[in-house]
Tab-separated table of C-alpha atoms in Angstrom:
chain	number	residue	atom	x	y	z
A	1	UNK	CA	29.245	-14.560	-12.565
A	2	UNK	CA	25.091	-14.979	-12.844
A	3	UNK	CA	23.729	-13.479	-15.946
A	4	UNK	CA	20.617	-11.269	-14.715
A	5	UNK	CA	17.482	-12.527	-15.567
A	6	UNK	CA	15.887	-11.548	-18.768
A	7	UNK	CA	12.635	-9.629	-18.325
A	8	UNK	CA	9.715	-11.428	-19.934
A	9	UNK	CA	8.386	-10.201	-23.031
A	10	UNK	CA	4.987	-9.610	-23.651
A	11	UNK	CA	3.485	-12.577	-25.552
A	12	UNK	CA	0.784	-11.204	-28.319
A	13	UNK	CA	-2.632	-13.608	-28.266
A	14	UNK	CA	-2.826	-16.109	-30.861
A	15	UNK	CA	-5.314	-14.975	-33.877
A	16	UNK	CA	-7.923	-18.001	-32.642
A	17	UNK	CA	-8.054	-16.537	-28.692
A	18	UNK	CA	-7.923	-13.191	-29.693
A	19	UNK	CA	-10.474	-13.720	-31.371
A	20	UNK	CA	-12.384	-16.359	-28.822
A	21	UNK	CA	-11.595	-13.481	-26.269
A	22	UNK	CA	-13.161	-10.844	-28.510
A	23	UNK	CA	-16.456	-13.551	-29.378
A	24	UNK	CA	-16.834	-13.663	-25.432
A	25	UNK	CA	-16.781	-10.507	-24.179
A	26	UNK	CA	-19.226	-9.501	-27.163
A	27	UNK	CA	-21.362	-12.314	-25.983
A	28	UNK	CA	-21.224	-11.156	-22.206
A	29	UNK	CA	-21.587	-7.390	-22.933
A	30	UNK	CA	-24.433	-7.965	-25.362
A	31	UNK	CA	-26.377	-9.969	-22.094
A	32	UNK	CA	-25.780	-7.414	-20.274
A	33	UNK	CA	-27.725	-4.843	-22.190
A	34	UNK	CA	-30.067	-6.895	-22.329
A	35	UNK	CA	-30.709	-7.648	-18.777
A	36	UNK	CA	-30.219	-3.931	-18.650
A	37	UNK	CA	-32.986	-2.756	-20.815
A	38	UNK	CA	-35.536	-5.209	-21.115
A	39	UNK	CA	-35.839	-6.155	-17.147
A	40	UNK	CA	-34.157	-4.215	-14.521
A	41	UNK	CA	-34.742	-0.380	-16.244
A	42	UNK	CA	-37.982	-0.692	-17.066
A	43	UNK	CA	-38.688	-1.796	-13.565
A	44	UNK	CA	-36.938	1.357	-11.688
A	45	UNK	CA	-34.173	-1.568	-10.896
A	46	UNK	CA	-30.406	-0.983	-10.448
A	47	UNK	CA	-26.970	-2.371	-10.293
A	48	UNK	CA	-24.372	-1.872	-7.838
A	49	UNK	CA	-21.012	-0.078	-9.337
A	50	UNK	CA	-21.001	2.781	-11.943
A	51	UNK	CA	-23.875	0.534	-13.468
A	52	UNK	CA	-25.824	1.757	-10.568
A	53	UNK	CA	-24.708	5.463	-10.394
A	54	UNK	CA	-25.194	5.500	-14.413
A	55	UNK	CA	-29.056	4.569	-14.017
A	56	UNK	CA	-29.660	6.676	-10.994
A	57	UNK	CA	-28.103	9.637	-13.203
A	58	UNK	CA	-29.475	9.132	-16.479
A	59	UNK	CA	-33.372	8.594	-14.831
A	60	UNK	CA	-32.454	12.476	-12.538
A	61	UNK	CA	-31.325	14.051	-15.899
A	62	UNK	CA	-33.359	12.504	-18.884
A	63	UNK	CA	-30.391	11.357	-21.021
A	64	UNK	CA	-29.741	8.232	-22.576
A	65	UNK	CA	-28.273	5.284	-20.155
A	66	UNK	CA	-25.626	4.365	-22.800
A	67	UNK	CA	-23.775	7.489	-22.484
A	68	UNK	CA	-23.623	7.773	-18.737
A	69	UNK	CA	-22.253	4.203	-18.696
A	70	UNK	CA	-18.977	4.875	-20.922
A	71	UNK	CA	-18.232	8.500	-19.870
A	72	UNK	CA	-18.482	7.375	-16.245
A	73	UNK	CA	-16.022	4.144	-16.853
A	74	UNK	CA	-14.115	5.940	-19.150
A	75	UNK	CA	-12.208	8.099	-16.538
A	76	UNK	CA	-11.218	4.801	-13.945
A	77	UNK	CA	-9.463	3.129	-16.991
A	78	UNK	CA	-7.777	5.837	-17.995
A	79	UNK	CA	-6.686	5.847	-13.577
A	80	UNK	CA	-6.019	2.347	-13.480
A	81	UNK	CA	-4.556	1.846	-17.255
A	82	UNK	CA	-0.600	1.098	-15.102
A	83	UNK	CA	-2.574	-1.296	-12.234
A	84	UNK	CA	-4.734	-3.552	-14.972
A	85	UNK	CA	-2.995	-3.789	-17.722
A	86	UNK	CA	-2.979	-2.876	-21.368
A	87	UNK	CA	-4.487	-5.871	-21.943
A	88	UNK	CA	-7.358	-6.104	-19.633
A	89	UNK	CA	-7.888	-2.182	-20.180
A	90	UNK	CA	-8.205	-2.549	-23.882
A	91	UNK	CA	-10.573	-6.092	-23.090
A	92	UNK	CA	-12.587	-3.572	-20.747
A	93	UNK	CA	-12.507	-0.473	-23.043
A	94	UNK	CA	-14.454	-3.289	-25.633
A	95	UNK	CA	-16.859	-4.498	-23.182
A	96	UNK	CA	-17.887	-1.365	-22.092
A	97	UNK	CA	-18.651	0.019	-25.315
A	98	UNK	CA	-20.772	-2.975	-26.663
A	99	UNK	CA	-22.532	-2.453	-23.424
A	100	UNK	CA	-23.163	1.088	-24.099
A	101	UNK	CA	-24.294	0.838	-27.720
A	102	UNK	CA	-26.399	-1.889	-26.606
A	103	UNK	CA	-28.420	-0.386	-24.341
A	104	UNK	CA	-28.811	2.459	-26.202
A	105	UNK	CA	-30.123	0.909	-28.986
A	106	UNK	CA	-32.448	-1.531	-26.988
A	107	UNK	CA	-33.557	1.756	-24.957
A	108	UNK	CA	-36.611	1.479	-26.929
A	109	UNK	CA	-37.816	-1.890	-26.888
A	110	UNK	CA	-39.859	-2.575	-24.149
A	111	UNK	CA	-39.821	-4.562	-21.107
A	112	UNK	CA	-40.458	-8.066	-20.728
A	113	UNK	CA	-42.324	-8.104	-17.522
A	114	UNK	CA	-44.033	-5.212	-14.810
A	115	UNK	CA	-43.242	-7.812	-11.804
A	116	UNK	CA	-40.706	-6.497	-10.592
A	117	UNK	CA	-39.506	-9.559	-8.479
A	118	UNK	CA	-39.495	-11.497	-11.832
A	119	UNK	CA	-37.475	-8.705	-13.644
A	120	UNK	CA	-35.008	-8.993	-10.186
A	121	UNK	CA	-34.349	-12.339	-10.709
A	122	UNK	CA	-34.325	-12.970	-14.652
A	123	UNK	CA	-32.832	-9.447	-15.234
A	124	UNK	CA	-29.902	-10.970	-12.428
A	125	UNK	CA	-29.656	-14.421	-13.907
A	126	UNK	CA	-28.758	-12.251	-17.362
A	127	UNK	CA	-26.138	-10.125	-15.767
A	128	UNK	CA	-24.269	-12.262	-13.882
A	129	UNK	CA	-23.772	-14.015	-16.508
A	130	UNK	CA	-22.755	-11.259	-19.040
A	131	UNK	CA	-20.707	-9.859	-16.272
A	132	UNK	CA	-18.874	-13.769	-15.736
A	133	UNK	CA	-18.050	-14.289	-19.359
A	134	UNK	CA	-16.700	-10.920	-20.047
A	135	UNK	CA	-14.708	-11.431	-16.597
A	136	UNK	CA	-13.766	-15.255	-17.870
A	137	UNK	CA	-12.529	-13.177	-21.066
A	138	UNK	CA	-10.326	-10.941	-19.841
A	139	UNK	CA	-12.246	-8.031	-19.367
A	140	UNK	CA	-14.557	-5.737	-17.212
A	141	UNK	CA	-17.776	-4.116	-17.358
A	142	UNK	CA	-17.678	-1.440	-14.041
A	143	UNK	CA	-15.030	0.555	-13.009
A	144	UNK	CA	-15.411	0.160	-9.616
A	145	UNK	CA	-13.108	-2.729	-8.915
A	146	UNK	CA	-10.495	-0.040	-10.680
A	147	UNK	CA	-11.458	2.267	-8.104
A	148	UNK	CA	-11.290	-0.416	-5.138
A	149	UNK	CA	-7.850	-1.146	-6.238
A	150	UNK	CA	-6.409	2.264	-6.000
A	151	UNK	CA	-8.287	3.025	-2.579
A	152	UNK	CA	-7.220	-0.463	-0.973
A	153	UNK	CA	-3.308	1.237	-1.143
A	154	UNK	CA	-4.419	3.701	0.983
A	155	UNK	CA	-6.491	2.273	3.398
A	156	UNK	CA	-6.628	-0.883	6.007
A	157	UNK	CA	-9.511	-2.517	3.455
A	158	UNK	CA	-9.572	-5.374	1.593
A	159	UNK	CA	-10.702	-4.321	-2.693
A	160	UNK	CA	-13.781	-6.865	-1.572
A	161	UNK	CA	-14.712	-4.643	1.655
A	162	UNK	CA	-14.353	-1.587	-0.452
A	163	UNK	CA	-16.160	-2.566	-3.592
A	164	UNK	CA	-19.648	-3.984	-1.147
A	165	UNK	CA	-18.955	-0.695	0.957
A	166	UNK	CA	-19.209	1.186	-2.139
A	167	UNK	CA	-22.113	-1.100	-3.781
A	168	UNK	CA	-24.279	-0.953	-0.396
A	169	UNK	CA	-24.222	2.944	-0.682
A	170	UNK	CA	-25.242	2.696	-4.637
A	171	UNK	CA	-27.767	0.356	-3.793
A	172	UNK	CA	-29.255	2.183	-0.929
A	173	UNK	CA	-29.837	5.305	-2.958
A	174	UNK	CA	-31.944	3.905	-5.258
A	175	UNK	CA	-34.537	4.174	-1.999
A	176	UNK	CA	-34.423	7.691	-2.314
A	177	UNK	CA	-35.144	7.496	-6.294
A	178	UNK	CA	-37.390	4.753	-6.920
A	179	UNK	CA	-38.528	3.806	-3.864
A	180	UNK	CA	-37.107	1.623	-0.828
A	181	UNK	CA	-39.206	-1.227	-2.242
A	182	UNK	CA	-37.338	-0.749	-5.665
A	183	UNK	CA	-33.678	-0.896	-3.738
A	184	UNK	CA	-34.500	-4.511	-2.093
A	185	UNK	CA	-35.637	-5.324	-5.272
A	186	UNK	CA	-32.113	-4.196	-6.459
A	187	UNK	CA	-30.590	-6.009	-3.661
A	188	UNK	CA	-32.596	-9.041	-5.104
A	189	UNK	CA	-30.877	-8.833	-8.398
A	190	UNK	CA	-27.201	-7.948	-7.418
A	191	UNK	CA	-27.461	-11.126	-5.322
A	192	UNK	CA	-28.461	-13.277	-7.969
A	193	UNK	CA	-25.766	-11.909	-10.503
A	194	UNK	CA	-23.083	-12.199	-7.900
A	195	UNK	CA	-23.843	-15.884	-7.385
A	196	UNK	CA	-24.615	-16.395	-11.305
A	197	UNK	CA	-20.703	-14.570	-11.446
A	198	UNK	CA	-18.955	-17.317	-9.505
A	199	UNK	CA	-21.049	-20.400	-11.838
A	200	UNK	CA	-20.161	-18.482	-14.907
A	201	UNK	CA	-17.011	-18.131	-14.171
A	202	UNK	CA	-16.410	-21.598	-12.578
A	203	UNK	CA	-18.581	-23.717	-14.681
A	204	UNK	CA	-21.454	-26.131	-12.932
A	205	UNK	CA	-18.518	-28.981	-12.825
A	206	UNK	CA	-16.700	-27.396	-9.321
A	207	UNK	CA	-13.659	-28.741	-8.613
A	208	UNK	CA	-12.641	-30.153	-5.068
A	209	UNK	CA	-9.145	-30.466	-3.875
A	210	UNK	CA	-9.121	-33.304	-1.235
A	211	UNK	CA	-6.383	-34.356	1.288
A	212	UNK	CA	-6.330	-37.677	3.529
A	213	UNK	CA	-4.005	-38.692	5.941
A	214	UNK	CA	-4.019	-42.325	6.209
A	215	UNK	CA	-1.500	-45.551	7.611
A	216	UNK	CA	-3.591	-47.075	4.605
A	217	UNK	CA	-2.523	-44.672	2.263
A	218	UNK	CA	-1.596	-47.247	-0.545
A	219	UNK	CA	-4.442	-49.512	-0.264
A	220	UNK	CA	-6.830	-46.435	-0.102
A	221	UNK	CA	-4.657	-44.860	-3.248
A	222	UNK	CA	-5.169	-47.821	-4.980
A	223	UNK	CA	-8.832	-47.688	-4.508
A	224	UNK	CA	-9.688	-44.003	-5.099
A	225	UNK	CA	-7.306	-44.515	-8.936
A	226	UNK	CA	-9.643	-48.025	-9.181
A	227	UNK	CA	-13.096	-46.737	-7.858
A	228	UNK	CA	-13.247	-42.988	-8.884
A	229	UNK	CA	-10.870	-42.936	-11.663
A	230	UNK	CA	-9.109	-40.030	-10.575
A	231	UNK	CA	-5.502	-39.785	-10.206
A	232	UNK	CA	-3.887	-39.402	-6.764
A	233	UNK	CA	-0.454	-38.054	-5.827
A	234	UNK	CA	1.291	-39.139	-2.382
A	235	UNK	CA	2.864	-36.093	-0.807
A	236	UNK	CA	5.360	-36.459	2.001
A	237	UNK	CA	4.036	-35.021	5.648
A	238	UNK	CA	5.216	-35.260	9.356
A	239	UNK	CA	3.346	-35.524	12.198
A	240	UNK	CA	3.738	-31.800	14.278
A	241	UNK	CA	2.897	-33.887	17.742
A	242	UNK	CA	4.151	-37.271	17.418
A	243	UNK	CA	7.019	-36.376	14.376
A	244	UNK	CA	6.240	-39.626	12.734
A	245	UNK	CA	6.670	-39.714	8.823
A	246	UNK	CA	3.034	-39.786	7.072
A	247	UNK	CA	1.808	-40.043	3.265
A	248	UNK	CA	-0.782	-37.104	1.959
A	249	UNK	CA	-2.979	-38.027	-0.630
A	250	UNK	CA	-3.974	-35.519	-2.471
A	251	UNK	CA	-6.385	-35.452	-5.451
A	252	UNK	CA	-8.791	-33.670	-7.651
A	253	UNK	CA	-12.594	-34.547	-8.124
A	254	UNK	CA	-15.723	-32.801	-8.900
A	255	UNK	CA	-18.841	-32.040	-6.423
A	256	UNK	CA	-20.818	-34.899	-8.291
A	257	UNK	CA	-17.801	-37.439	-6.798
A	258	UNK	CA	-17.515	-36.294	-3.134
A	259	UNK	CA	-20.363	-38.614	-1.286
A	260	UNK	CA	-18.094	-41.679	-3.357
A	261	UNK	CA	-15.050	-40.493	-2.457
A	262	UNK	CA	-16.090	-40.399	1.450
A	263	UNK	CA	-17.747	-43.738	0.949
A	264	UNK	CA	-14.318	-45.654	-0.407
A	265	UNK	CA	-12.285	-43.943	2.404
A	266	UNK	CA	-15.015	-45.109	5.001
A	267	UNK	CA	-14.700	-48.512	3.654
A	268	UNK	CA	-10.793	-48.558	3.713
A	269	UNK	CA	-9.862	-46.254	6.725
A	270	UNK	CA	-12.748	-44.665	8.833
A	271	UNK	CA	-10.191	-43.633	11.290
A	272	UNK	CA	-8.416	-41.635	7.653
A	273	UNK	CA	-7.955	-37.634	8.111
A	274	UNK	CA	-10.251	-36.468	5.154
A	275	UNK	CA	-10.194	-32.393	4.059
A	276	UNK	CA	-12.110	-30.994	1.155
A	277	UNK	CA	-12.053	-27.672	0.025
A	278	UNK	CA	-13.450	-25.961	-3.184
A	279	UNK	CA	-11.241	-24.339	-6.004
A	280	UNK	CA	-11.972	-22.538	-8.454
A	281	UNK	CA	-9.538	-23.491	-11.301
A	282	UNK	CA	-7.717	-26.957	-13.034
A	283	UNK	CA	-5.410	-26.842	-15.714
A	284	UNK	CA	-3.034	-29.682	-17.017
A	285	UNK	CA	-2.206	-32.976	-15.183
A	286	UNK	CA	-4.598	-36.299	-15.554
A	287	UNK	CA	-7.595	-34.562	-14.433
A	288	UNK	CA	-9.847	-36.982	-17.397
A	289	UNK	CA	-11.352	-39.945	-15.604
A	290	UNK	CA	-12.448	-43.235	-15.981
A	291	UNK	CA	-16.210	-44.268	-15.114
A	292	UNK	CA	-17.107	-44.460	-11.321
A	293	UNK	CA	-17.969	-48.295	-9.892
């Protein structure tokens, strides 16, 4: 008779990642303040999320920008504690209170710069990536992803749709505040930090995972392990028209190696099936190379 499986314990973080985790998030939090209160504030400039709705509300009612921004959050963790996680709630409690002292205590230090367009774009470069390490961490700084989480149950849209349905109507009120210039400002800056996100997160070495369906799938092996220095793995395929048996190679190489990769397969096979696509993680295997010739 088969013994049930044993449910998984939860493992605790080793001391040094706990406290890598901990150095990370403070990190990201702290440049998130900053971007915060020394560009985007000063400039009548907002977030999208409960970042956004926290500024809008503390500028209507006079009080401090810290406080909105952990009362606010504070209620969508204590929703979404079951969906996220003790873990990732406790990573997110931390991140949003170093972002909430921060900015309160940088409240009165002034801004950097009156242009707004340069406080868009500096103030987004700082909070993407604050918001990408404390994401990288294990953590969160808004509460709205919470939020799209528990709607996208309930309704036929993806938590993406939901949280740029519910950022579009943040950042569109800021018209009615500051000022429509001041919301495509704001627009401005939430672009930037959503692209700064993604390279924070992924690192400026993207990976690419690359297939190619060759007959010369040896000799063009053989030259991408030679030539590149990456690792290859055949994979075992059949032809959905014809049924014939083919070889997949499959491998891992950075952006920087693409136009050399497409150059050796050229020079082996130019009639070769070649696919890239980007991803956004590698862990373990032979992914350390040898120089390029």
């Amino acid at each position: 008779m088969e013994q049930p499986l044993a449910k998984s314990a939860h493992q605790k973080l080793p001391i040094g990642k706990l406290l890598k985790r901990i150095f990370g998030i403070l990190i990201g939090a702290s440049l998130f303040s900053v971007a915060l209160e020394i560009f985007l504030v000063p400039n009548n400039i907002i977030d999208g999320g409960i970042v956004g709705i926290s500024i809008i509300t503390s500028h209507l009612s006079g009080f401090p920008l810290g406080v909105f921004l952990f009362v606010l959050n504070l209620p969508f963790l204590i929703i979404g504690y079951k969906q996220i996680g003790k873990t990732f709630a406790l990573s997110t409690l931390f991140g949003v209170t170093i972002m909430s002292i921060g900015t309160t205590l940088l409240h009165p230090v002034k801004g950097l710069t009156d242009d707004p367009l340069l406080a868009a774009v500096f103030g987004g470069i700082l909070l993407g990536i604050g918001v990408g390490l404390v994401l990288r961490y294990g953590g969160s700084l808004d509460g709205t992803e919470i939020v799209a989480v528990l709607l996208n149950k309930k309704s036929p849209f993806s938590v993406g749709e939901i949280v740029m349905f519910m950022n579009l109507f943040i950042l569109s009120s800021a018209g009615f505040v500051f000022g429509w210039d001041r919301a495509m400002y704001s627009l401005i800056a939430y672009y930037i930090a959503f692209k700064m996100i993604d390279l924070t997160i992924e690192g400026f070495q993207e990976s690419k995972a690359v297939w190619i369906i060759s007959d010369n799938h040896k000799d063009l092996g053989d030259a991408i392990v030679a030539r590149l220095g990456r690792g290859v793995t055949y994979l075992n395929g059949e032809g959905g028209y014809t049924g014939d048996d083919k070889k997949v190679i499959f491998c891992i190489i950075t952006r920087l190696e693409e136009a050399k990769l497409k150059l050796i397969v050229e020079e082996v096979d130019e009639n070769a099936f070649l696919a890239v696509g980007n991803i956004h993680d590698v862990r373990g295997g032979q992914f350390k190379k040898k120089a390029i010739h």
